[in-house]
Short mmCIF file of C-alpha atoms and ligand atoms in Angstrom, two decimals:
data_model
loop_
_atom_site.label_atom_id
_atom_site.label_comp_id
_atom_site.label_asym_id
_atom_site.label_seq_id
_atom_site.Cartn_x
_atom_site.Cartn_y
_atom_site.Cartn_z
CA MET A 15 16.70 35.43 -2.33
CA LEU A 16 15.17 32.29 -0.78
CA LYS A 17 16.34 31.89 2.78
CA ILE A 18 16.33 28.36 4.19
CA LYS A 19 15.49 28.24 7.89
CA PRO A 20 17.42 25.83 10.12
CA TRP A 21 15.46 22.62 10.82
CA ASN A 22 15.25 23.25 14.57
CA SER A 23 13.58 26.62 14.19
CA LEU A 24 10.68 25.18 12.17
CA THR A 25 7.34 24.47 13.85
CA LEU A 26 6.24 20.86 14.33
CA THR A 27 3.53 21.32 11.68
CA THR A 28 6.06 22.43 9.08
CA LYS A 29 8.44 19.60 9.96
CA VAL A 30 5.71 16.97 9.71
CA LEU A 31 4.52 18.47 6.42
CA ILE A 32 8.06 18.34 5.04
CA GLY A 33 8.37 14.73 6.25
CA MET A 34 5.12 13.85 4.53
CA ILE A 35 5.96 15.49 1.17
CA LEU A 36 9.49 14.08 1.11
CA GLY A 37 8.13 10.64 2.05
CA ILE A 38 5.60 10.66 -0.80
CA ALA A 39 8.28 11.87 -3.24
CA PHE A 40 10.72 9.23 -2.01
CA GLY A 41 8.17 6.44 -2.36
CA LEU A 42 7.14 7.48 -5.87
CA LEU A 43 10.75 7.90 -6.99
CA SER A 44 11.91 4.63 -5.55
CA ARG A 45 9.12 2.66 -7.25
CA SER A 46 9.89 4.23 -10.63
CA LEU A 47 13.70 4.04 -10.35
CA PHE A 48 13.99 0.59 -8.73
CA PRO A 49 10.75 -1.25 -9.53
CA THR A 50 12.24 -4.72 -9.12
CA SER A 51 15.26 -4.18 -6.91
CA VAL A 52 15.40 -6.85 -4.20
CA PHE A 53 17.95 -4.78 -2.29
CA VAL A 54 15.71 -1.68 -2.13
CA ASP A 55 12.72 -3.82 -1.23
CA THR A 56 14.47 -5.83 1.49
CA TYR A 57 16.67 -3.22 3.12
CA VAL A 58 14.92 0.08 2.42
CA THR A 59 11.16 -0.47 2.04
CA GLU A 60 10.72 -3.52 4.28
CA GLY A 61 13.85 -2.72 6.30
CA LEU A 62 14.56 0.84 7.37
CA LEU A 63 11.23 2.45 6.40
CA HIS A 64 9.16 -0.34 7.91
CA VAL A 65 11.12 -0.27 11.19
CA VAL A 66 11.03 3.51 11.61
CA GLY A 67 7.33 3.69 10.67
CA ARG A 68 6.37 0.89 13.05
CA ILE A 69 8.38 2.38 15.91
CA PHE A 70 6.59 5.68 15.39
CA ILE A 71 3.11 4.11 15.42
CA THR A 72 4.02 1.92 18.39
CA CYS A 73 5.22 4.97 20.33
CA LEU A 74 1.93 6.75 19.64
CA GLN A 75 -0.02 3.69 20.72
CA MET A 76 2.14 3.43 23.82
CA LEU A 77 0.83 6.83 24.90
CA VAL A 78 -2.84 6.13 24.36
CA VAL A 79 -3.79 3.96 27.36
CA PRO A 80 -1.87 5.86 30.07
CA LEU A 81 -2.96 9.17 28.58
CA ILE A 82 -6.66 8.31 28.49
CA PHE A 83 -6.51 6.81 31.94
CA THR A 84 -4.67 9.61 33.74
CA SER A 85 -6.36 12.50 31.98
CA LEU A 86 -9.84 11.09 32.40
CA ILE A 87 -9.31 10.49 36.12
CA CYS A 88 -7.96 14.04 36.49
CA GLY A 89 -10.86 15.40 34.49
CA THR A 90 -13.47 13.54 36.52
CA CYS A 91 -12.16 14.35 39.95
CA SER A 92 -11.79 18.02 39.03
CA LEU A 93 -15.48 18.31 38.08
CA ARG A 94 -17.27 20.46 40.62
CA ASP A 95 -20.50 18.55 40.27
CA VAL A 96 -20.50 14.85 39.38
CA SER A 97 -24.02 15.06 37.89
CA VAL A 98 -22.39 17.09 35.09
CA LEU A 99 -20.99 13.77 33.87
CA GLY A 100 -24.39 12.33 33.05
CA ARG A 101 -25.34 15.42 31.06
CA LEU A 102 -21.96 15.46 29.36
CA GLY A 103 -22.20 11.79 28.42
CA PHE A 104 -25.69 12.19 27.05
CA LYS A 105 -24.76 15.26 24.99
CA THR A 106 -21.52 13.78 23.68
CA VAL A 107 -22.98 10.46 22.60
CA GLY A 108 -26.06 12.23 21.17
CA ILE A 109 -24.07 14.67 19.02
CA TYR A 110 -21.59 12.00 17.91
CA LEU A 111 -24.32 9.68 16.75
CA THR A 112 -26.28 12.49 15.09
CA THR A 113 -23.30 13.67 13.03
CA THR A 114 -22.60 10.08 12.00
CA CYS A 115 -26.21 9.70 10.82
CA ILE A 116 -25.98 13.00 8.90
CA ALA A 117 -22.71 11.87 7.33
CA ILE A 118 -23.99 8.54 6.11
CA THR A 119 -27.27 10.02 4.86
CA PHE A 120 -25.40 12.57 2.73
CA ALA A 121 -23.16 9.79 1.49
CA ILE A 122 -26.10 7.66 0.38
CA ILE A 123 -27.79 10.64 -1.32
CA GLY A 124 -24.47 11.54 -3.03
CA GLY A 125 -24.09 7.95 -4.23
CA LEU A 126 -27.64 7.84 -5.58
CA ILE A 127 -27.16 11.10 -7.49
CA VAL A 128 -23.70 10.41 -8.95
CA ARG A 129 -24.27 6.66 -9.48
CA PRO A 130 -20.58 5.68 -9.35
CA GLY A 131 -21.21 1.92 -9.57
CA ILE A 132 -23.03 1.81 -12.87
CA GLY A 133 -20.83 0.00 -15.39
CA ALA A 134 -18.13 -1.09 -12.90
CA ASN A 135 -15.91 -3.96 -13.87
CA LEU A 136 -16.63 -6.88 -11.51
CA GLU A 137 -14.14 -9.44 -12.77
CA GLY A 138 -11.95 -11.18 -10.24
CA THR A 139 -13.80 -9.95 -7.21
CA SER A 140 -14.74 -13.15 -5.46
CA THR A 141 -11.70 -13.86 -3.32
CA PHE A 142 -12.42 -11.70 -0.32
CA THR A 143 -13.15 -13.18 3.09
CA PRO A 144 -14.25 -10.57 5.59
CA GLY A 145 -13.00 -10.42 9.18
CA SER A 146 -15.56 -11.06 11.88
CA SER A 147 -17.58 -8.06 13.02
CA PRO A 148 -19.05 -7.65 16.51
CA ALA A 149 -22.68 -8.52 17.28
CA LEU A 150 -24.66 -5.43 18.25
CA VAL A 151 -25.73 -6.57 21.74
CA ASP A 152 -22.14 -7.46 22.58
CA VAL A 153 -21.14 -3.93 21.68
CA PHE A 154 -23.12 -2.64 24.66
CA ILE A 155 -22.22 -5.41 27.08
CA ASN A 156 -18.53 -5.04 26.25
CA ILE A 157 -18.47 -1.41 27.31
CA PHE A 158 -18.24 -2.63 30.93
CA PRO A 159 -14.94 -4.19 32.00
CA SER A 160 -14.99 -7.34 34.11
CA ASN A 161 -11.30 -6.82 34.73
CA PRO A 162 -10.01 -3.22 34.61
CA VAL A 163 -6.40 -4.35 34.41
CA GLY A 164 -7.32 -6.56 31.46
CA ALA A 165 -9.04 -3.56 29.81
CA LEU A 166 -5.91 -1.46 30.28
CA ALA A 167 -3.68 -4.26 29.06
CA SER A 168 -5.70 -4.86 25.92
CA GLY A 169 -6.27 -1.13 25.29
CA ASN A 170 -10.06 -1.37 25.17
CA THR A 171 -10.91 2.35 25.06
CA LEU A 172 -14.58 2.22 26.06
CA GLN A 173 -13.88 -0.09 29.00
CA ILE A 174 -11.03 2.13 30.14
CA ILE A 175 -13.32 5.15 29.94
CA VAL A 176 -15.96 3.46 32.11
CA PHE A 177 -13.45 2.37 34.74
CA ALA A 178 -11.62 5.71 34.79
CA LEU A 179 -14.90 7.60 35.19
CA LEU A 180 -15.98 5.46 38.14
CA PHE A 181 -12.52 5.67 39.68
CA GLY A 182 -12.45 9.46 39.26
CA ILE A 183 -15.92 9.84 40.77
CA SER A 184 -14.85 7.74 43.76
CA ILE A 185 -11.72 9.85 44.27
CA ALA A 186 -13.87 12.99 44.27
CA ALA A 187 -16.35 11.36 46.67
CA SER A 188 -13.52 10.44 49.07
CA GLY A 189 -12.89 14.15 49.78
CA GLU A 190 -9.79 14.96 51.83
CA LYS A 191 -8.80 11.30 52.11
CA GLY A 192 -8.70 10.87 48.33
CA LYS A 193 -6.75 14.10 47.79
CA LYS A 194 -3.37 12.40 47.64
CA VAL A 195 -4.52 10.06 44.88
CA ALA A 196 -6.05 13.01 43.00
CA ASP A 197 -2.77 14.96 43.26
CA LEU A 198 -0.85 11.93 42.05
CA PHE A 199 -2.99 11.70 38.92
CA VAL A 200 -2.69 15.46 38.28
CA SER A 201 1.11 15.08 38.33
CA LEU A 202 0.98 11.93 36.22
CA ASN A 203 -1.15 13.72 33.67
CA GLU A 204 1.35 16.57 33.38
CA VAL A 205 4.15 14.03 32.91
CA MET A 206 2.14 12.22 30.23
CA MET A 207 1.59 15.46 28.31
CA LYS A 208 5.34 16.06 28.42
CA LEU A 209 5.91 12.55 27.11
CA VAL A 210 3.57 13.31 24.22
CA ALA A 211 5.56 16.46 23.43
CA LEU A 212 8.79 14.48 23.68
CA LEU A 213 7.68 11.79 21.25
CA MET A 214 6.41 14.40 18.82
CA ASN A 215 10.05 15.07 18.06
CA ILE A 216 10.29 11.83 16.11
CA ALA A 217 7.06 12.54 14.25
CA PRO A 218 8.59 14.07 11.08
CA TYR A 219 10.81 11.01 10.60
CA GLY A 220 8.01 8.58 11.42
CA VAL A 221 5.67 10.29 8.98
CA PHE A 222 8.39 10.27 6.32
CA ALA A 223 8.90 6.51 6.75
CA LEU A 224 5.17 5.70 6.72
CA MET A 225 4.53 7.76 3.59
CA ALA A 226 7.61 6.53 1.75
CA ARG A 227 6.76 2.86 2.35
CA LEU A 228 3.11 3.31 1.49
CA PHE A 229 3.78 5.14 -1.76
CA THR A 230 6.34 2.53 -2.78
CA GLN A 231 3.69 -0.16 -2.57
CA ILE A 232 0.31 1.39 -3.24
CA GLU A 233 -1.64 0.31 -6.33
CA PHE A 234 -2.63 3.30 -8.42
CA GLY A 235 -4.15 1.21 -11.20
CA ALA A 236 -7.23 0.55 -9.08
CA ILE A 237 -7.95 4.26 -8.81
CA ALA A 238 -8.38 4.55 -12.58
CA ASN A 239 -11.05 1.83 -12.48
CA LEU A 240 -12.81 3.28 -9.51
CA ILE A 241 -12.28 6.93 -10.30
CA GLN A 242 -15.91 7.99 -9.78
CA TYR A 243 -16.13 6.24 -6.43
CA PHE A 244 -12.80 7.69 -5.35
CA VAL A 245 -13.56 11.28 -6.36
CA LEU A 246 -17.11 11.22 -5.00
CA LEU A 247 -15.87 9.95 -1.67
CA LEU A 248 -13.15 12.60 -1.44
CA ALA A 249 -15.68 15.32 -2.32
CA LEU A 250 -18.14 14.12 0.34
CA LEU A 251 -15.41 13.87 2.97
CA ALA A 252 -14.27 17.41 2.17
CA MET A 253 -17.87 18.62 2.26
CA HIS A 254 -18.50 17.07 5.64
CA LEU A 255 -15.39 18.72 7.05
CA LEU A 256 -15.89 22.12 5.47
CA VAL A 257 -19.68 22.38 5.53
CA THR A 258 -21.08 20.17 8.32
CA TYR A 259 -18.41 20.70 10.99
CA CYS A 260 -17.78 24.35 10.14
CA SER A 261 -21.48 25.24 10.26
CA LEU A 262 -21.96 23.27 13.49
CA LEU A 263 -19.05 25.17 15.05
CA LYS A 264 -20.50 28.50 13.91
CA LEU A 265 -24.17 27.81 14.59
CA LEU A 266 -24.02 25.77 17.80
CA ALA A 267 -21.07 27.48 19.47
CA GLY A 268 -20.38 30.74 17.61
CA LEU A 269 -16.78 29.64 16.99
CA ASN A 270 -14.67 30.75 14.05
CA PRO A 271 -14.33 27.66 11.78
CA LEU A 272 -11.20 28.97 10.07
CA THR A 273 -9.36 29.15 13.37
CA PHE A 274 -10.45 25.59 14.03
CA LEU A 275 -9.23 24.30 10.65
CA LYS A 276 -5.89 26.08 10.99
CA LYS A 277 -5.28 24.59 14.43
CA MET A 278 -6.28 21.11 13.26
CA GLU A 279 -3.33 20.88 10.83
CA ASP A 280 -1.09 18.79 13.10
CA ALA A 281 -3.75 16.36 14.24
CA MET A 282 -5.02 15.90 10.69
CA MET A 283 -1.55 15.17 9.39
CA PHE A 284 -1.02 12.57 12.11
CA ALA A 285 -4.36 10.95 11.36
CA PHE A 286 -3.55 11.00 7.65
CA SER A 287 -0.20 9.33 8.05
CA THR A 288 -1.18 6.78 10.71
CA SER A 289 -4.73 6.01 9.44
CA SER A 290 -5.70 5.51 13.05
CA SER A 291 -7.95 7.72 15.17
CA ASN A 292 -6.76 5.79 18.20
CA ALA A 293 -3.08 6.40 17.60
CA THR A 294 -3.91 10.08 17.02
CA ILE A 295 -5.61 10.50 20.44
CA PRO A 296 -2.50 12.06 22.07
CA VAL A 297 -2.23 14.66 19.29
CA SER A 298 -5.97 15.38 19.26
CA MET A 299 -5.88 15.91 23.05
CA GLU A 300 -2.92 18.27 22.76
CA THR A 301 -4.63 20.17 19.97
CA VAL A 302 -7.93 20.78 21.73
CA THR A 303 -6.49 21.48 25.18
CA ARG A 304 -3.30 23.43 24.51
CA ARG A 305 -4.12 24.99 21.15
CA MET A 306 -7.87 25.52 21.36
CA GLY A 307 -8.37 26.07 25.09
CA VAL A 308 -10.74 23.19 25.91
CA SER A 309 -10.48 22.18 29.59
CA ASN A 310 -9.01 18.77 30.36
CA SER A 311 -12.20 17.68 32.14
CA ILE A 312 -14.09 17.84 28.82
CA ALA A 313 -11.36 16.77 26.39
CA SER A 314 -10.26 13.76 28.43
CA PHE A 315 -13.76 12.40 28.07
CA THR A 316 -14.86 13.44 24.58
CA ILE A 317 -11.65 12.78 22.60
CA PRO A 318 -11.03 9.10 23.50
CA MET A 319 -14.74 8.45 23.27
CA GLY A 320 -14.89 10.15 19.86
CA ALA A 321 -11.93 8.14 18.58
CA THR A 322 -13.92 5.02 19.35
CA ILE A 323 -17.56 5.83 18.64
CA ASN A 324 -17.47 8.77 16.24
CA MET A 325 -16.31 7.88 12.76
CA ASP A 326 -18.09 10.13 10.33
CA GLY A 327 -15.50 9.72 7.60
CA THR A 328 -15.83 5.96 7.86
CA ALA A 329 -19.62 6.24 7.81
CA ILE A 330 -19.41 8.31 4.62
CA MET A 331 -17.27 5.61 3.03
CA GLN A 332 -19.80 2.97 4.03
CA GLY A 333 -22.71 4.96 2.62
CA VAL A 334 -21.05 5.54 -0.74
CA ALA A 335 -19.64 2.02 -0.84
CA THR A 336 -23.05 0.43 -0.20
CA VAL A 337 -24.66 2.39 -3.00
CA PHE A 338 -21.67 1.73 -5.27
CA ILE A 339 -21.72 -2.01 -4.62
CA SER A 340 -25.47 -2.28 -5.05
CA GLN A 341 -25.21 -0.47 -8.40
CA ALA A 342 -22.17 -2.47 -9.51
CA PHE A 343 -23.90 -5.78 -8.79
CA GLY A 344 -27.22 -4.55 -10.15
CA ILE A 345 -29.11 -5.10 -6.87
CA ASP A 346 -31.79 -2.53 -6.05
CA LEU A 347 -32.04 -1.31 -2.48
CA GLY A 348 -35.23 0.24 -1.09
CA LEU A 349 -35.74 3.00 1.48
CA GLY A 350 -35.95 0.41 4.27
CA ASP A 351 -32.59 -0.98 3.22
CA TYR A 352 -31.02 2.45 3.31
CA LEU A 353 -32.41 3.09 6.78
CA THR A 354 -30.92 -0.25 7.85
CA VAL A 355 -27.59 0.86 6.38
CA ILE A 356 -27.72 4.14 8.35
CA LEU A 357 -28.56 2.36 11.59
CA THR A 358 -26.09 -0.49 11.19
CA ALA A 359 -23.21 1.75 10.14
CA THR A 360 -23.84 4.12 13.06
CA MET A 361 -23.99 1.25 15.56
CA ALA A 362 -21.00 -0.47 14.00
CA SER A 363 -18.95 2.68 14.48
CA VAL A 364 -19.72 2.53 18.22
CA GLY A 365 -18.35 -0.96 18.60
CA THR A 366 -15.13 -0.71 16.62
CA ALA A 367 -11.98 1.13 17.59
CA GLY A 368 -10.33 3.60 15.24
CA VAL A 369 -7.52 1.57 13.72
CA PRO A 370 -6.39 1.26 10.09
CA GLY A 371 -8.77 -0.57 7.79
CA VAL A 372 -11.47 -1.25 10.37
CA GLY A 373 -13.94 0.57 8.12
CA LEU A 374 -13.81 -2.34 5.67
CA VAL A 375 -14.70 -4.87 8.37
CA MET A 376 -17.61 -2.67 9.39
CA LEU A 377 -18.64 -2.40 5.76
CA ALA A 378 -18.86 -6.19 5.55
CA MET A 379 -21.29 -6.09 8.47
CA VAL A 380 -23.41 -3.40 6.76
CA LEU A 381 -23.50 -5.29 3.46
CA GLN A 382 -24.57 -8.45 5.24
CA GLN A 383 -27.48 -6.65 6.90
CA VAL A 384 -28.96 -5.59 3.57
CA GLY A 385 -28.06 -8.76 1.66
CA LEU A 386 -25.37 -7.35 -0.62
CA PRO A 387 -22.52 -9.65 -1.75
CA LEU A 388 -19.45 -9.45 0.45
CA GLU A 389 -17.29 -9.58 -2.69
CA GLY A 390 -18.20 -5.91 -2.96
CA VAL A 391 -15.62 -5.23 -0.28
CA ALA A 392 -12.93 -6.69 -2.51
CA LEU A 393 -14.09 -4.39 -5.28
CA ILE A 394 -13.20 -1.23 -3.40
CA MET A 395 -10.25 -2.62 -1.47
CA GLY A 396 -7.69 -1.45 -4.02
CA VAL A 397 -8.35 2.22 -3.32
CA ASP A 398 -9.21 1.89 0.34
CA ARG A 399 -5.74 2.43 1.74
CA LEU A 400 -5.55 5.99 0.43
CA LEU A 401 -9.14 6.76 1.36
CA ASP A 402 -8.57 5.38 4.86
CA MET A 403 -5.99 8.11 5.41
CA VAL A 404 -8.35 10.88 4.36
CA ARG A 405 -11.36 9.56 6.25
CA THR A 406 -9.34 9.13 9.44
CA ALA A 407 -8.43 12.83 9.22
CA VAL A 408 -12.15 13.59 8.92
CA ASN A 409 -12.98 11.24 11.81
CA ILE A 410 -10.69 13.00 14.25
CA SER A 411 -11.73 16.47 13.01
CA GLY A 412 -15.27 15.52 13.99
CA ASP A 413 -14.10 14.49 17.47
CA CYS A 414 -12.27 17.78 17.93
CA ALA A 415 -15.08 19.98 16.51
CA ILE A 416 -17.69 18.39 18.76
CA THR A 417 -15.34 18.62 21.73
CA CYS A 418 -15.07 22.40 21.15
CA ILE A 419 -18.85 22.74 20.82
CA ILE A 420 -19.51 20.82 24.03
CA ALA A 421 -16.78 22.71 25.88
CA LYS A 422 -18.28 26.02 24.79
CA HIS A 423 -21.71 25.00 26.05
CA GLU A 424 -20.31 23.83 29.35
CA GLY A 425 -18.34 27.07 29.83
CA GLU A 426 -15.10 25.06 29.60
CA LEU A 427 -13.59 26.71 26.52
CA ASN A 428 -11.01 29.46 27.01
CA MET A 429 -11.83 31.84 24.16
CA ASP A 430 -8.55 33.74 24.51
CA VAL A 431 -6.66 30.53 23.80
CA TYR A 432 -9.04 29.55 20.98
CA ASN A 433 -8.58 32.89 19.23
CA ASP A 434 -4.82 33.11 19.77
CA PRO A 435 -3.13 31.71 16.62
CA ASP A 436 0.08 30.95 18.53
CA ALA A 437 -1.51 29.33 21.60
CA GLY A 438 0.18 26.12 22.67
CA LEU A 439 2.93 26.30 20.07
CA SER A 440 5.67 26.80 22.64
CA ASP A 441 4.53 23.61 24.44
CA GLU A 442 5.79 21.60 21.48
CA ARG A 443 9.36 22.24 22.46
CA ILE A 444 10.89 20.74 25.53
CA ASP A 445 13.92 22.51 26.89
CA PHE A 446 15.76 19.92 28.97
CA ARG A 447 18.25 22.49 30.26
CA THR A 448 15.52 24.12 32.31
CA SER A 449 14.03 20.87 33.57
CA THR A 450 14.01 20.34 37.31
CA HIS A 451 16.21 17.75 38.95
N1 LIG B 14 -8.87 4.14 10.06
C1 LIG B 14 -10.09 4.70 10.56
C2 LIG B 14 -9.88 5.34 11.91
O1 LIG B 14 -9.00 4.96 12.63
C3 LIG B 14 -11.20 3.71 10.63
C4 LIG B 14 -11.53 3.23 9.22
O2 LIG B 14 -12.31 3.92 8.56
O3 LIG B 14 -11.03 2.22 8.79
O4 LIG B 14 -10.58 6.25 12.27
#
C-alpha cells in the first residue's frame, strides 16, 4: 500500500519538486477551466500567486549581496597565500570563458546542421525594440567600483567582488590588528548561511506560485511554430550539461559526474523556477560548499563570479538563435561573422548579470554586430520564457562544475563530503529549540 510521508519529513529537494509539479498542474488547469475569469486573473494569478512568487524572488535577492560580500571577505582573509588569488582568478576566468566559447561553437554547428530557420514564418515580427546593451570597453571599466557602498546598494556583483577581494586582502595583511574584523566576518558568514537555510523553508511555496503563474500565462502556440528551434536548443543544452560538464569533471578533476548531477538537483530547480543565476547564488553556494565539500575560500569567489560572467546556456541560445535568424531572414553569414558571434556573445556574457531575460538583450547586441535584423529577437521571444528557465539551470550547473574542478586542483575539495550522498542534507533544517540565546 502507498504510504504518504508527512510533509515535514520530506527533504527540501522533494518539497521543491512537489511545489514545482503542483504549480505547473495548477497553472495548466486554471487556464483551461477559467480561461476568461476576471476573478481568477485578478485575485489568484495577479494577486496571490504574483505576491507569493515575488516575495520568494525578493527574499533570494535579499541574500545575494550580503552573502557574496561576507563569504568572499572570509574566503580571502583565510587564504594562506594571497598570491593564490591571482592564479585562482586567472584560472577561473580562463575556464569560464573557454566553456562559453565551446558552448556557442557547438550551438552554431548544431544550428548549421539542423537548419531550424529554413521556412520560418516571419509575419508580424517587426515590433520589437531591444533594450540597450553595454559597450564592451565599459564592461571592463565598470568592474571597478568608484563607490563601494553604491556597488553594494545597486547589487553590482563584479564591483562587489573587486571590493571584497581588496578588503579581504587588507584584513589578512593587517595581521593581529585585523583579526577582530576577520572574526566578525567569519561569524557574519555563518549567520548568513543560516539565513539562507531559513529562507529555503518558503522555497516550495515560492516555486509553486512562480510555476502556477507562469503556466497560466505562457503562450504554447509559439512553440508549435518554432518547434525545431525549441527542440534543438533543448538538445544542445542537455548535451552541454551531460557531455561537456560531465567529461570536464571526469577528465580535469577525476570527479564522479553522477554524484555531481544528483547533488545539483536543488540548485537546478531553483534556477529553473527563478530564471536567474543571480537569485540562485545562495543555493549554488550551499550546494558546492555543504553538499560537495568545496572550501568557502574557493566557492565564495567562483560562484558569484560565475553567475555574472559564465552563461553557457545563454551562449548556446545565442548561437542557435543567430543561425536560426540568419536562415529565417535568408541572410548568409560567413566564417568571420560566426567568429564575431562567438567573441561578442562571450564578451557580452561577462558584462551582463544573470537575471531573467537578459539573454535576449545580449542577443540583440550579437545580431547588431553581424548585421542581422533585430526583429529576429521578436521571432524567438514567444518561446524564450520557457527556454530561459532551462538555460539558467545549465548556466549555474556550469558555475558549480567549474568550481568543483578548480577546488580539486587547489586541494580545496573535501572528497569525503563530495562522495557522501547525504552530506549537507541535515543543514537544511534549522532546529530553533537548540539555538543559543
Ligand atoms: N536568465 C539567465 C540567467 O540568469 C540569463 C539569460 O539567459 O537570460 O542566467
